[in-house]
Tab-separated table of C-alpha atoms in Angstrom:
chain	number	residue	atom	x	y	z
A	1	MET	CA	-14.174	-24.298	-39.560
A	2	LYS	CA	-14.699	-20.847	-38.079
A	3	ARG	CA	-15.210	-22.387	-34.608
A	4	THR	CA	-12.052	-24.469	-34.926
A	5	ALA	CA	-9.971	-21.416	-35.883
A	6	MET	CA	-11.429	-19.396	-33.015
A	7	LEU	CA	-10.841	-22.251	-30.542
A	8	ALA	CA	-7.253	-22.645	-31.757
A	9	ALA	CA	-6.618	-18.885	-31.384
A	10	LEU	CA	-8.129	-18.894	-27.901
A	11	LEU	CA	-6.066	-21.924	-26.892
A	12	LEU	CA	-2.884	-20.303	-28.244
A	13	ALA	CA	-3.581	-17.082	-26.336
A	14	ALA	CA	-4.257	-18.998	-23.116
A	15	THR	CA	-1.054	-21.008	-23.351
A	16	ALA	CA	1.011	-17.915	-24.154
A	17	CYS	CA	0.165	-16.421	-20.754
A	18	GLY	CA	2.958	-17.184	-18.323
A	19	THR	CA	5.253	-18.901	-20.813
A	20	ALA	CA	7.881	-16.191	-20.889
A	21	ASP	CA	11.356	-17.323	-20.007
A	22	ASN	CA	12.004	-17.450	-16.314
A	23	GLU	CA	14.138	-14.291	-16.246
A	24	GLU	CA	11.990	-12.689	-13.536
A	25	ALA	CA	12.450	-15.596	-11.149
A	26	ASP	CA	16.198	-14.939	-11.123
A	27	SER	CA	15.946	-11.155	-10.886
A	28	PRO	CA	16.075	-9.014	-7.731
A	29	GLN	CA	12.304	-8.474	-7.984
A	30	SER	CA	11.545	-12.023	-6.955
A	31	ILE	CA	13.252	-11.941	-3.575
A	32	GLY	CA	11.390	-14.506	-1.505
A	33	ASN	CA	8.797	-15.495	-4.129
A	34	ASN	CA	7.251	-18.920	-3.587
A	35	ASN	CA	9.512	-19.687	-0.685
A	36	ASN	CA	7.772	-22.192	1.535
A	37	GLY	CA	9.049	-23.221	4.916
A	38	ALA	CA	11.336	-21.542	7.385
A	39	GLU	CA	14.290	-19.594	6.148
A	40	GLU	CA	17.196	-18.543	8.280
A	41	ALA	CA	18.098	-14.881	8.571
A	42	PRO	CA	21.254	-13.795	6.794
A	43	GLU	CA	24.413	-13.265	8.797
A	44	GLU	CA	24.766	-9.986	10.637
A	45	ASN	CA	26.543	-7.207	8.780
A	46	GLU	CA	30.285	-6.952	9.204
A	47	PRO	CA	31.531	-4.483	11.836
A	48	GLY	CA	31.878	-1.007	10.400
A	49	ASN	CA	28.729	-1.285	8.275
A	50	GLU	CA	26.495	0.469	10.774
A	51	GLU	CA	24.736	2.348	7.966
A	52	ALA	CA	22.901	-0.781	6.849
A	53	MET	CA	22.084	-1.730	10.442
A	54	GLU	CA	20.453	1.645	10.947
A	55	GLY	CA	17.964	0.953	8.166
A	56	GLU	CA	19.541	3.170	5.537
A	57	ALA	CA	21.339	2.569	2.248
A	58	ASP	CA	22.722	4.843	-0.442
A	59	MET	CA	23.084	4.119	-4.130
A	60	GLY	CA	24.513	7.163	-5.815
A	61	ASP	CA	21.965	9.930	-5.409
A	62	LEU	CA	19.264	7.546	-4.180
A	63	HIS	CA	18.831	7.069	-0.439
A	64	LEU	CA	16.680	4.255	0.986
A	65	GLN	CA	15.492	4.364	4.577
A	66	ALA	CA	13.501	1.705	6.428
A	67	ASP	CA	11.698	2.528	9.645
A	68	ALA	CA	9.944	-0.155	11.681
A	69	ASP	CA	7.997	-0.323	14.915
A	70	GLU	CA	6.082	-3.079	16.647
A	71	GLN	CA	2.560	-2.559	17.985
A	72	ASP	CA	-0.118	-5.050	19.010
A	73	GLY	CA	1.373	-8.081	17.244
A	74	GLU	CA	2.134	-6.173	14.045
A	75	ILE	CA	5.284	-4.639	12.687
A	76	ASN	CA	4.767	-1.495	10.671
A	77	VAL	CA	7.522	-0.952	8.107
A	78	THR	CA	7.889	2.240	6.088
A	79	LEU	CA	10.323	2.295	3.175
A	80	THR	CA	11.235	5.740	1.874
A	81	LEU	CA	13.305	6.202	-1.285
A	82	THR	CA	14.626	9.733	-1.787
A	83	ASN	CA	16.369	11.202	-4.821
A	84	ASN	CA	19.079	13.452	-3.347
A	85	GLY	CA	20.499	14.240	-6.789
A	86	ASP	CA	20.166	17.284	-9.000
A	87	SER	CA	18.394	15.402	-11.801
A	88	ASP	CA	15.427	13.070	-12.109
A	89	ALA	CA	15.852	9.324	-11.604
A	90	ALA	CA	13.971	6.769	-13.694
A	91	LEU	CA	13.370	3.500	-11.840
A	92	ASP	CA	12.486	0.601	-14.124
A	93	PHE	CA	10.488	-2.287	-12.687
A	94	ARG	CA	9.875	-5.622	-14.411
A	95	SER	CA	6.710	-6.434	-12.498
A	96	GLY	CA	4.001	-4.857	-10.397
A	97	GLN	CA	6.114	-5.513	-7.303
A	98	LYS	CA	7.785	-2.279	-6.193
A	99	TYR	CA	9.204	-3.403	-2.827
A	100	ASP	CA	9.787	-6.432	-0.662
A	101	VAL	CA	9.937	-6.936	3.101
A	102	LYS	CA	11.071	-9.976	5.092
A	103	ILE	CA	10.966	-10.243	8.879
A	104	TYR	CA	12.938	-12.687	11.043
A	105	ASP	CA	12.385	-13.383	14.748
A	106	SER	CA	15.094	-13.509	17.421
A	107	SER	CA	15.955	-17.118	16.555
A	108	GLY	CA	16.515	-16.189	12.894
A	109	THR	CA	13.348	-17.863	11.610
A	110	LYS	CA	11.441	-16.003	8.904
A	111	VAL	CA	8.052	-14.989	10.310
A	112	TYR	CA	6.876	-12.760	7.453
A	113	ASP	CA	7.601	-12.482	3.748
A	114	TYR	CA	5.640	-9.835	1.843
A	115	SER	CA	6.051	-11.418	-1.570
A	116	GLU	CA	5.464	-15.029	-0.543
A	117	ASP	CA	2.144	-16.302	-1.856
A	118	MET	CA	1.654	-13.053	-3.792
A	119	MET	CA	1.163	-12.676	-7.507
A	120	PHE	CA	2.358	-9.556	-9.294
A	121	THR	CA	1.530	-8.355	-12.761
A	122	GLN	CA	4.201	-9.048	-15.310
A	123	ALA	CA	4.625	-5.588	-16.733
A	124	LEU	CA	7.408	-3.147	-17.450
A	125	GLU	CA	6.913	0.108	-15.595
A	126	THR	CA	9.028	3.198	-15.070
A	127	VAL	CA	8.611	5.350	-11.981
A	128	GLU	CA	10.056	8.859	-12.269
A	129	LEU	CA	11.539	10.267	-9.076
A	130	ALA	CA	12.257	13.981	-9.482
A	131	ALA	CA	15.277	15.593	-7.853
A	132	GLY	CA	14.537	16.054	-4.160
A	133	GLU	CA	11.416	13.888	-4.348
A	134	SER	CA	10.640	10.875	-2.140
A	135	ILE	CA	8.356	7.896	-2.528
A	136	SER	CA	7.188	5.768	0.394
A	137	TYR	CA	5.800	2.263	0.729
A	138	GLU	CA	4.172	0.906	3.878
A	139	VAL	CA	3.725	-2.673	5.058
A	140	ARG	CA	1.791	-3.875	8.103
A	141	ALA	CA	2.985	-7.344	8.970
A	142	PRO	CA	1.373	-9.647	11.533
A	143	VAL	CA	4.108	-11.507	13.409
A	144	ASN	CA	4.194	-14.629	15.520
A	145	GLY	CA	7.472	-15.075	17.285
A	146	GLU	CA	9.781	-13.440	19.723
A	147	GLY	CA	11.466	-10.125	19.115
A	148	PRO	CA	13.606	-8.336	18.596
A	149	TYR	CA	12.893	-8.704	14.896
A	150	GLN	CA	15.293	-8.217	12.006
A	151	ILE	CA	13.744	-6.623	8.937
A	152	GLU	CA	15.104	-6.812	5.394
A	153	ALA	CA	13.534	-4.288	3.049
A	154	ALA	CA	14.175	-3.490	-0.600
A	155	VAL	CA	12.913	-1.470	-3.515
A	156	THR	CA	12.773	-3.957	-6.374
A	157	ALA	CA	13.737	-1.736	-9.328
A	158	ALA	CA	15.781	-3.603	-11.944
A	159	GLU	CA	17.389	-0.469	-13.406
A	160	VAL	CA	17.951	3.155	-12.486
A	161	ASN	CA	18.446	5.575	-15.382
A	162	GLY	CA	19.057	2.640	-17.703
A	163	GLU	CA	21.797	1.078	-15.544
A	164	THR	CA	21.154	-2.443	-14.260
A	165	LEU	CA	21.153	-2.787	-10.490
A	166	SER	CA	22.859	-5.698	-8.802
A	167	GLU	CA	20.845	-7.792	-6.364
A	168	GLY	CA	20.377	-6.008	-3.057
A	169	GLU	CA	21.674	-2.670	-4.301
A	170	LEU	CA	18.493	-0.888	-3.174
A	171	SER	CA	18.017	-2.809	0.076
A	172	THR	CA	18.628	-2.280	3.751
A	173	GLU	CA	18.118	-3.899	7.152
A	174	THR	CA	16.734	-2.609	10.423
A	175	ASP	CA	15.408	-3.920	13.732
A	176	ALA	CA	12.055	-3.648	15.470
């Protein structure tokens, strides 16, 4: 009887893992997850939106900058999020994924997707970004294709200071 109860508890615990509702799959954190096959690059930004084309985006006091350079068949992408405000910013994440990077070649075919084939912990985490403070993330991406390359980069926070972010609110594009 004791073995049966222990086996039942173990089986229940094993089946509970990964059975949460699929909220994360529809959230901004899952940009590009499990996306097999080629994906076309999004349309170019409308004229007059040069800020996004330069690899920078602002969301209130938060400023996101993406820098990219190509060397020896790799593209090095650095994402820097800076709090330009006078008070701290609390970034809430719903998984272990803090950023995402996608790279498209000159024909618009996706040649790199950071989050594809990756698994991230399912955990709530808050990252505090003090006033004037920056946090950086770096990605080295091997590429096969012809440049110039278009890079989409995002910080995948779901909320900032308790306010829900819309998809793409902390994202930007740049070229390499």
